[in-house]
Tab-separated table of C-alpha atoms and ligand atoms in Angstrom:
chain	number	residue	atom	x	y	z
A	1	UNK	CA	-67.824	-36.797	73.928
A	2	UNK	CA	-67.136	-35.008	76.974
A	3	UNK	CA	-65.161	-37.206	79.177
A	4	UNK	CA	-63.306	-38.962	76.901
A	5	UNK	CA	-59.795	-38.689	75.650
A	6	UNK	CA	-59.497	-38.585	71.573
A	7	UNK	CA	-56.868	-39.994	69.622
A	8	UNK	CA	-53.797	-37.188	69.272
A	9	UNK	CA	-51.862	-35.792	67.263
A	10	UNK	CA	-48.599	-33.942	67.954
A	11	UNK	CA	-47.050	-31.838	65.070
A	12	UNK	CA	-43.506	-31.016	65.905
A	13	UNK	CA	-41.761	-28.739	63.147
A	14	UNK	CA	-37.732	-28.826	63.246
A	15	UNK	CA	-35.342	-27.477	61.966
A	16	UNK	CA	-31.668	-27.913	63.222
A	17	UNK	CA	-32.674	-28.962	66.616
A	18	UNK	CA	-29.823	-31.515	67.544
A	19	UNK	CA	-29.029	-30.357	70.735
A	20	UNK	CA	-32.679	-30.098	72.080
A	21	UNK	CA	-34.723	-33.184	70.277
A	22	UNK	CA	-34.443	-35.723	72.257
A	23	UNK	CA	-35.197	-33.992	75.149
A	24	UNK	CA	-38.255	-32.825	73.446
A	25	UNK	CA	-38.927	-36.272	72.874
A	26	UNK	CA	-38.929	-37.034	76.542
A	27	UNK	CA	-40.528	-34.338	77.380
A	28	UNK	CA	-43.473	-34.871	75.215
A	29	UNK	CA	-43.831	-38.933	75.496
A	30	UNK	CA	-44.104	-38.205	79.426
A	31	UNK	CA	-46.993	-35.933	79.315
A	32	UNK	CA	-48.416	-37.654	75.994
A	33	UNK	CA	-48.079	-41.538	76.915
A	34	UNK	CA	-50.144	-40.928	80.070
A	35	UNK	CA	-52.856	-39.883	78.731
A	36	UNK	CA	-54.018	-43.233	77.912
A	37	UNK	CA	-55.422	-42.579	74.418
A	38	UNK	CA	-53.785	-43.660	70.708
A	39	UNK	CA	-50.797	-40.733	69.995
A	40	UNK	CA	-48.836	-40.280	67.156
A	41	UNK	CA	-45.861	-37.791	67.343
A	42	UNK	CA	-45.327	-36.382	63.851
A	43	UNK	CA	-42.021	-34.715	63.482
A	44	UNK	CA	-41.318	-32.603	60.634
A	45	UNK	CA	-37.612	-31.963	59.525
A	46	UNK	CA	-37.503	-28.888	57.693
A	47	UNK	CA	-34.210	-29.290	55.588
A	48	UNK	CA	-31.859	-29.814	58.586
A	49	UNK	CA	-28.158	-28.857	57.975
A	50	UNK	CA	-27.310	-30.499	61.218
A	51	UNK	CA	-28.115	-33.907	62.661
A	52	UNK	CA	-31.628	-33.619	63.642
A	53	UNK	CA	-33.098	-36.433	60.193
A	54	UNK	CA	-30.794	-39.279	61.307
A	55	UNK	CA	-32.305	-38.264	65.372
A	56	UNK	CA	-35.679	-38.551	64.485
A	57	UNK	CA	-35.009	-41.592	62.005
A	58	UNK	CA	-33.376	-43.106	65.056
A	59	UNK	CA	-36.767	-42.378	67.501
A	60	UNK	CA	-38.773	-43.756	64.225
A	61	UNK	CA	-36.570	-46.851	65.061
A	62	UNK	CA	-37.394	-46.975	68.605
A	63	UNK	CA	-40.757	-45.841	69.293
A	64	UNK	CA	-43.677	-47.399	67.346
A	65	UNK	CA	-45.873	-43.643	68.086
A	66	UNK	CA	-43.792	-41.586	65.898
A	67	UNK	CA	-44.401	-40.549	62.164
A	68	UNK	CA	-41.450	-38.656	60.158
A	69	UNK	CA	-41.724	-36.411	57.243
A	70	UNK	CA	-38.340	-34.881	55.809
A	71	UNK	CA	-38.617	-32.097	54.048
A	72	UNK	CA	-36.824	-32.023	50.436
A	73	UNK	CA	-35.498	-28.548	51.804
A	74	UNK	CA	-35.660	-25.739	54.480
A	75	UNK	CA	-39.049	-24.517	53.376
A	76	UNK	CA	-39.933	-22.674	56.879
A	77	UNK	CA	-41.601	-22.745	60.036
A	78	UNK	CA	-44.994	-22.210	58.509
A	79	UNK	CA	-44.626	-24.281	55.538
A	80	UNK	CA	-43.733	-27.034	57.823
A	81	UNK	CA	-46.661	-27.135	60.167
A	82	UNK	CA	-48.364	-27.321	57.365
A	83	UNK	CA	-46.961	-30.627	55.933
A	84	UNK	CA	-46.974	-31.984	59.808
A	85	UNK	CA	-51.156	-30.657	59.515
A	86	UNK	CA	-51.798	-32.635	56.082
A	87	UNK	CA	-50.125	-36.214	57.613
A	88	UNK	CA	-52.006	-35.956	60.984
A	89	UNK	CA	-54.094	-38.639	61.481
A	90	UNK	CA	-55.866	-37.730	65.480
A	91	UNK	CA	-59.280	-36.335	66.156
A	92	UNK	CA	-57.025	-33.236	67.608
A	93	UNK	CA	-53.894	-32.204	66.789
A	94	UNK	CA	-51.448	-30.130	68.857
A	95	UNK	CA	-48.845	-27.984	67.252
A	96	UNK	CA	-45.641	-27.254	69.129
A	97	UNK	CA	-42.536	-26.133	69.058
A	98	UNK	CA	-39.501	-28.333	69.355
A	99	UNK	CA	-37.587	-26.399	71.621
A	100	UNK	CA	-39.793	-26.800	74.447
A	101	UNK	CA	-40.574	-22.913	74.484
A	102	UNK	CA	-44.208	-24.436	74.971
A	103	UNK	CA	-44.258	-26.492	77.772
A	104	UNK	CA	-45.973	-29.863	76.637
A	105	UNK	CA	-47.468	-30.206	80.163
A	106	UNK	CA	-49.882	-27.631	79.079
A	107	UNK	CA	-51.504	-30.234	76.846
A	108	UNK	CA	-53.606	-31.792	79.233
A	109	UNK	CA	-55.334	-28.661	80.229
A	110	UNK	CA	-56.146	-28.179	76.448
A	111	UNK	CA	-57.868	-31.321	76.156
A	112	UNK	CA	-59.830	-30.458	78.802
A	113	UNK	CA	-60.871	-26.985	76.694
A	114	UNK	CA	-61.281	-29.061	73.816
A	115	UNK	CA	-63.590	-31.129	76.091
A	116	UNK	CA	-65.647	-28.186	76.651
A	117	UNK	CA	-66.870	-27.911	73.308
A	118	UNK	CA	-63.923	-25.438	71.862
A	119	UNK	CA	-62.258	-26.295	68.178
A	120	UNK	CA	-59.107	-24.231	68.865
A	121	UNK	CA	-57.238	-23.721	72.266
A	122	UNK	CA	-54.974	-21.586	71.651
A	123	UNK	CA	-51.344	-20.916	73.599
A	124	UNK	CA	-51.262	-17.072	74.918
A	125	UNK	CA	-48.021	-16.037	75.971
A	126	UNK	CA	-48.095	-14.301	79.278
A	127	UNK	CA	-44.346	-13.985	79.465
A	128	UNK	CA	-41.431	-14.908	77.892
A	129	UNK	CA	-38.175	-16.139	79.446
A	130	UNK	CA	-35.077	-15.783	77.659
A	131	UNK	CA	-36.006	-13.184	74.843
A	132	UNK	CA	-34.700	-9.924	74.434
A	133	UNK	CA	-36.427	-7.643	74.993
A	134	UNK	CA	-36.568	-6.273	70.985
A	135	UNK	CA	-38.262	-9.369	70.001
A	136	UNK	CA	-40.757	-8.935	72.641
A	137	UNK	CA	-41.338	-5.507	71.531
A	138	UNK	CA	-41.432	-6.460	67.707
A	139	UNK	CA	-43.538	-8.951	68.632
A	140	UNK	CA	-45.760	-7.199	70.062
A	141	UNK	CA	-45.776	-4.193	67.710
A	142	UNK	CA	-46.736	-7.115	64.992
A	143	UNK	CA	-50.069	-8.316	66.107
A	144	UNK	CA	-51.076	-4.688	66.784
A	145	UNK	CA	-50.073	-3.152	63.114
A	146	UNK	CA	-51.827	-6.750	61.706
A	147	UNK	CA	-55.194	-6.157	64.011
A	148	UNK	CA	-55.475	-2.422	62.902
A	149	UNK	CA	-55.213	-3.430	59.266
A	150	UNK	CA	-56.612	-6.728	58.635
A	151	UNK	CA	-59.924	-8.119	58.619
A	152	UNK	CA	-59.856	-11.210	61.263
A	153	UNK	CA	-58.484	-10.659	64.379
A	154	UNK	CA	-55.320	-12.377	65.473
A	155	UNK	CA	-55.511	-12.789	68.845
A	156	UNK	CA	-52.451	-10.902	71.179
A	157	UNK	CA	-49.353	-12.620	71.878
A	158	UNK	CA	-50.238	-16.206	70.299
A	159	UNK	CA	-47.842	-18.418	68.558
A	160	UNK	CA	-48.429	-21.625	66.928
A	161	UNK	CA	-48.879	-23.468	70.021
A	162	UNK	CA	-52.023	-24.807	69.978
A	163	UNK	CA	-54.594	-27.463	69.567
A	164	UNK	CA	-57.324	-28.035	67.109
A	165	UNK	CA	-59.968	-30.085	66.635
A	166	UNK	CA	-60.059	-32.606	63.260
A	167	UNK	CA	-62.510	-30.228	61.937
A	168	UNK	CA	-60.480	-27.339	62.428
A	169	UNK	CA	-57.464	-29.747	60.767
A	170	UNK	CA	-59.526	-30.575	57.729
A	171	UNK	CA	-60.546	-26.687	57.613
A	172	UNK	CA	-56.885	-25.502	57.983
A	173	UNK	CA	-56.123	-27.981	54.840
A	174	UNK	CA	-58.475	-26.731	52.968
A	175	UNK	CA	-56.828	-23.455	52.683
A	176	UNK	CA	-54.436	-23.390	49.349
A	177	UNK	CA	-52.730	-20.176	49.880
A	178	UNK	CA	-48.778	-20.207	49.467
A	179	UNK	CA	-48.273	-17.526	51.647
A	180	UNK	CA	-48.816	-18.789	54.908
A	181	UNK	CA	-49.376	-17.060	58.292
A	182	UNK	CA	-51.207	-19.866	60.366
A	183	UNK	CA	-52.269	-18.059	63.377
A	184	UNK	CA	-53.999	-15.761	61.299
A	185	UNK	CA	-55.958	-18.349	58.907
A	186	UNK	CA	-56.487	-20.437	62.042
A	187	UNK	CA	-58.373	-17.196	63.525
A	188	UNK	CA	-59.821	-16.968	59.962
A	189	UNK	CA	-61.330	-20.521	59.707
A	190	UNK	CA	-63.560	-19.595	63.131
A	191	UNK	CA	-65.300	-22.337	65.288
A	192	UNK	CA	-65.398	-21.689	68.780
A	193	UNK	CA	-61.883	-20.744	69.853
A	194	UNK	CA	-60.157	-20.467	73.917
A	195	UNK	CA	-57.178	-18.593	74.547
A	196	UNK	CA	-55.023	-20.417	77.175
A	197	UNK	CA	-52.467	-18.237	78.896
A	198	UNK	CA	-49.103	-19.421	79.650
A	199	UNK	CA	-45.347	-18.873	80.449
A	200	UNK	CA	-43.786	-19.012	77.628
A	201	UNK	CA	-40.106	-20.586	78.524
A	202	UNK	CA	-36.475	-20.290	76.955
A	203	UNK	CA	-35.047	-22.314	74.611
A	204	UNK	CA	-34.082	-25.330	75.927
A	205	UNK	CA	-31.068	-25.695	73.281
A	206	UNK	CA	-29.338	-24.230	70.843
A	207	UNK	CA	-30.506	-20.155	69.102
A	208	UNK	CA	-33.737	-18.793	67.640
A	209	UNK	CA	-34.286	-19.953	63.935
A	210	UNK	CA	-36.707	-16.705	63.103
A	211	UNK	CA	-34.134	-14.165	62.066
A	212	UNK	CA	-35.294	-10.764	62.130
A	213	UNK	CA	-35.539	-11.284	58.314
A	214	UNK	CA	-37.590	-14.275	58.582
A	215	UNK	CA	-39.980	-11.983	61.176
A	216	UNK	CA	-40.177	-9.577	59.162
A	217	UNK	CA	-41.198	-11.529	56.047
A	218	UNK	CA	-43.839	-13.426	58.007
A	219	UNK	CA	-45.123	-10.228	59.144
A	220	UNK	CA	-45.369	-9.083	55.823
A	221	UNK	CA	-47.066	-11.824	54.933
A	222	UNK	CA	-50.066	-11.467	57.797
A	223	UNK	CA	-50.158	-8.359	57.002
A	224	UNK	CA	-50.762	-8.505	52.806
A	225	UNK	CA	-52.659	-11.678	53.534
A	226	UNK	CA	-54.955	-10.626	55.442
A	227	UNK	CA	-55.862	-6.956	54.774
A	228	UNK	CA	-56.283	-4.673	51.607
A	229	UNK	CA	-56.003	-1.769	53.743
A	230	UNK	CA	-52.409	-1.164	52.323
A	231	UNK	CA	-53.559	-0.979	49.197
A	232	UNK	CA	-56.540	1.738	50.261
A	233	UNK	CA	-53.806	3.789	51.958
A	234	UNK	CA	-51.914	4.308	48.460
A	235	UNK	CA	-55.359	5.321	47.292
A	236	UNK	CA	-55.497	7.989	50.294
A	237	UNK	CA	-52.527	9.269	49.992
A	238	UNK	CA	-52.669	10.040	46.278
A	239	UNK	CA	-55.969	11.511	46.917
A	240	UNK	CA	-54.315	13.835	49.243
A	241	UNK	CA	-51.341	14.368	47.814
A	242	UNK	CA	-53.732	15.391	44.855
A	243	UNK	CA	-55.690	17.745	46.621
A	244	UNK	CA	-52.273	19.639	47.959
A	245	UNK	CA	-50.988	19.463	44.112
A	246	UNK	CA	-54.649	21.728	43.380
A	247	UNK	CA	-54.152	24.046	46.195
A	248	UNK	CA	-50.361	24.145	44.980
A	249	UNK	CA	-51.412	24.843	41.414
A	250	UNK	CA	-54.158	27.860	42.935
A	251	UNK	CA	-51.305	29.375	45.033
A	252	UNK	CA	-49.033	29.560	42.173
A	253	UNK	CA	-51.440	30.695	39.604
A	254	UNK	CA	-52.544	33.821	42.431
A	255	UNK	CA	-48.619	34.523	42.715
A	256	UNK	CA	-48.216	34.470	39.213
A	257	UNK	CA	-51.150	36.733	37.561
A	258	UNK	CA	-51.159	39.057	40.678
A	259	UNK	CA	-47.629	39.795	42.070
A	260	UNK	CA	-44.536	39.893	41.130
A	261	UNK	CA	-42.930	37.405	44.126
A	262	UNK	CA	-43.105	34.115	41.902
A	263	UNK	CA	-39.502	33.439	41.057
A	264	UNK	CA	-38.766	31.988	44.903
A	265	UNK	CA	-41.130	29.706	44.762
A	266	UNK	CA	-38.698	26.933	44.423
A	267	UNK	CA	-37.675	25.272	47.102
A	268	UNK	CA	-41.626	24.856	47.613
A	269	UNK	CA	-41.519	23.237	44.195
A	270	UNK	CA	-38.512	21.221	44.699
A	271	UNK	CA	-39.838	19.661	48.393
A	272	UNK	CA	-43.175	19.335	46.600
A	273	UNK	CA	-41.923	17.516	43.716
A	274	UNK	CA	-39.603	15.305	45.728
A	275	UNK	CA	-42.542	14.227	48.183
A	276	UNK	CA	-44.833	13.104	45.353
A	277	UNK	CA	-41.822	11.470	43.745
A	278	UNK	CA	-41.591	9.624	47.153
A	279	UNK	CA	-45.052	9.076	47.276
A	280	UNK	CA	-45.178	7.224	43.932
A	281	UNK	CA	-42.423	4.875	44.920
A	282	UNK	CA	-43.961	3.664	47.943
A	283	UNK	CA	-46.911	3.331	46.360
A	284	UNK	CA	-45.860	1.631	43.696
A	285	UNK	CA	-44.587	-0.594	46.131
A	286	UNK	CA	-47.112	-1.983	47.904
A	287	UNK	CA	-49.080	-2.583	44.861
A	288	UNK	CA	-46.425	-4.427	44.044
A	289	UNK	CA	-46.082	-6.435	47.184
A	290	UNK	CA	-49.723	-7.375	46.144
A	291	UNK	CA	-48.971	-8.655	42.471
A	292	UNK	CA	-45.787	-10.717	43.684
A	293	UNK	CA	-48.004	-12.427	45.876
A	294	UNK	CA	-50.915	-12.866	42.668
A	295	UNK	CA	-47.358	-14.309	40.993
A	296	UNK	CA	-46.771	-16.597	43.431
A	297	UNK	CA	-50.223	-17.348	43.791
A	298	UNK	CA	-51.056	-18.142	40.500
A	299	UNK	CA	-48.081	-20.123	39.859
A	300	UNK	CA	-49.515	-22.953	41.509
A	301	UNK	CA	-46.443	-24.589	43.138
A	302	UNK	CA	-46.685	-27.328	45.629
A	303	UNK	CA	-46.228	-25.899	49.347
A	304	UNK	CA	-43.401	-28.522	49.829
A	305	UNK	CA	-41.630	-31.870	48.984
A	306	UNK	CA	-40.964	-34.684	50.893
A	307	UNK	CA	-37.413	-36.792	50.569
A	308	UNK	CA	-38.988	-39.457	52.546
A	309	UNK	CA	-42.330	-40.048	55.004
A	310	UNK	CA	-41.936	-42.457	58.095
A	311	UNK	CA	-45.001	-43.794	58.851
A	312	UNK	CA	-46.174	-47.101	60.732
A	313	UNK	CA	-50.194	-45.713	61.125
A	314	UNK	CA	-52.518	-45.147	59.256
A	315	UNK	CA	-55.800	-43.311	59.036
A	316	UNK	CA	-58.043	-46.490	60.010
A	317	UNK	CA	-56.336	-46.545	62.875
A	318	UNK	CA	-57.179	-43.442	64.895
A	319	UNK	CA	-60.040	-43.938	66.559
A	320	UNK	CA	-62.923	-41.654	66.793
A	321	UNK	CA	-63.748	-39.390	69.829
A	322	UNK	CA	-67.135	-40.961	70.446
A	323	UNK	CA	-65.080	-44.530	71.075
A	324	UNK	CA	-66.053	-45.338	74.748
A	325	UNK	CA	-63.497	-47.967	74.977
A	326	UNK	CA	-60.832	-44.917	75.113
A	327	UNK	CA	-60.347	-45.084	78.923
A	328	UNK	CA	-59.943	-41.595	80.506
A	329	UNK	CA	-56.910	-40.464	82.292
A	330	UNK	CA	-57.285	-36.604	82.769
A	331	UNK	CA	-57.702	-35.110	86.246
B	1	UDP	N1	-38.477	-24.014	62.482
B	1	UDP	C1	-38.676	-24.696	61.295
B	1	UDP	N2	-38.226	-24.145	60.120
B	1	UDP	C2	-37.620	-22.919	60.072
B	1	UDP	C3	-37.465	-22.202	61.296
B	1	UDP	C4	-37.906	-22.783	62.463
B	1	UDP	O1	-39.243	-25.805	61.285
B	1	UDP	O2	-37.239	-22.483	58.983
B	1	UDP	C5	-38.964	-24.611	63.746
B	1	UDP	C6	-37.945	-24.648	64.863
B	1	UDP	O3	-37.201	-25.838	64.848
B	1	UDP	C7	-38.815	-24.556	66.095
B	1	UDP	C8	-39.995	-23.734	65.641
B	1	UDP	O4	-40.004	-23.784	64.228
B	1	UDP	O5	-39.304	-25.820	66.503
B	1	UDP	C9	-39.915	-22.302	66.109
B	1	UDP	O6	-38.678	-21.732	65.730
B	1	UDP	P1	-37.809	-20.870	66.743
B	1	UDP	O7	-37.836	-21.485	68.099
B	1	UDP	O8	-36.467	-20.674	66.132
B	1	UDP	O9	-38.626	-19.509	66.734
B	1	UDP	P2	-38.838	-18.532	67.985
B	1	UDP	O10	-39.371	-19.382	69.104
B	1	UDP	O11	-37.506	-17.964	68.267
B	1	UDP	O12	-39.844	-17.533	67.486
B	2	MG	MG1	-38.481	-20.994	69.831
């Protein structure tokens, strides 16, 4: 295996990218092309409102490597990885961004992980050009709340740039959840996993499609999809709220029977009564954060629909890592 250069993949979500596709396109063909090994480039439109589907039909026209799925609708970053992940046809498939935030010149130096014997290299940002500084703190203040609470780790400062193995693929597709947060199942699934640091750069064109309410919904999602440790922290604080409403009931009971000073009480019993009033709301809604996500869940939906799939390759095609005839072109 080692030595060799597999057949690739490229998964390209996009979503009103007009200004900075084609550029993308160049960008990734140059570093791609010379690796010497059978690419695809799959490019997922996510429900464009601009021009981005004719583009990419256009590079369908013009370059034999591509593959392009339009998506019946803007159905999200996350959503669309995901179809890009299920039409894949390489032994490892990259994940990138179409704004060339993630420099495709890193890709080589992944292989070369991969060649190591790691399923996952992942993309660690080291720094980021071009954001303010809010989303670099909210960033960061989301993979710390989502490590405290939830079960699998999600490594620091990763996005979705990164490369996985076709095991890793097959693993990732396996997963039927609705709610998708696919740094965190991709730390979930396990294999042997690299961190790659790197600069992360600005936007190459046009603005950032992850309004904050689109950052905060995917954090909520890590978050509930990954932990129960919300749902223990209702438990906890009814528990203590319940042990105050005991002491509460002792120290009226001992004002009551013994003196005669229990008439200003209130204001003890108002802020009391308004706290566990609070309490209960919150409460109630995290549990039901929990059963809207059993709803969606259990409603069964397909993740997405296409309007149309390009496609000249197919499966057969791709050939297998262990091919020696794959000449190797990585220094
Ligand atoms: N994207 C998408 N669907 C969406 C939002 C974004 O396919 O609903 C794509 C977008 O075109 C880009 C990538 O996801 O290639 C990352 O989005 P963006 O650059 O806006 O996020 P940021 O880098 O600001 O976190
Ligand atoms: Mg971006």
């Amino acid at each position: 295996m080692a030595g060799s250069v597999p057949s690739i993949s490229v998964v390209v979500p996009c979503y009103n990218e007009q200004e900075g596709i084609l550029e993308c396109h160049r960008r990734l063909c140059s570093v791609i092309s010379f690796l010497g090994s059978w690419y695809e480039i799959v490019y997922v439109d996510d429900g464009s409102k601009d021009n981005t589907a004719p583009l990419l039909e256009r590079l369908y026209d013009s370059d034999p490597n591509i593959t392009v799925i339009e998506l019946s609708r803007n159905f999200g970053h996350q959503t669309a990885v995901t179809a890009g992940l299920e039409v894949a046809k390489g032994q490892i498939v990259i994940i990138i961004d179409s704004d060339l935030q993630d420099p495709p010149e890193l890709i080589p130096e992944m292989i070369r992980i991969w060649q190591q014997g790691y399923e996952v290299v992942y993309g660690v940002r080291d720094s980021r050009e071009g954001e303010s500084g809010f989303k670099i703190w909210t960033a960061k203040a989301f993979y710390r709340v989502i490590n405290r609470l939830s079960d699998v780790e999600i490594p620091i400062d990763t996005g979705d740039f990164r490369l996985l193995d076709r095991k890793a693929v097959d693993a990732m597709n396996r997963l039927p959840e609705r709610q998708r947060l696919l740094r965190g199942m991709c730390s979930w699934i396990g294999f042997r996993q690299y961190g790659l640091k790197y600069a992360r750069a600005a936007r190459f064109a046009g603005t950032t499609k992850y309004p904050i309410r689109k950052m905060l919904k995917l954090a909520l999602d890590g978050v509930a999809s990954f932990s129960t440790v919300p749902l223990r922290l209702v438990s906890i604080a009814g528990l203590i709220s319940a042990i105050f409403s005991v002491l509460g009931i002792v120290y009226a009971l001992v004002l009551r029977i013994f003196t005669h000073i229990w008439v200003p009480g209130w204001t003890l019993l108002f802020i009391g009564m308004l706290m566990i009033g609070g309490l209960q709301m919150i409460s109630l809604g995290i549990v039901g954060e929990y059963v809207g996500r059993i709803y969606t869940e259990a409603k069964q939906r397909p993740l997405y629909f296409t309007r149309s799939v390009l496609h000249r390759r197919g499966a057969a095609e791709a050939p297998k890592y262990e091919d020696e005839s794959i000449s190797v072109r990585l220094n």
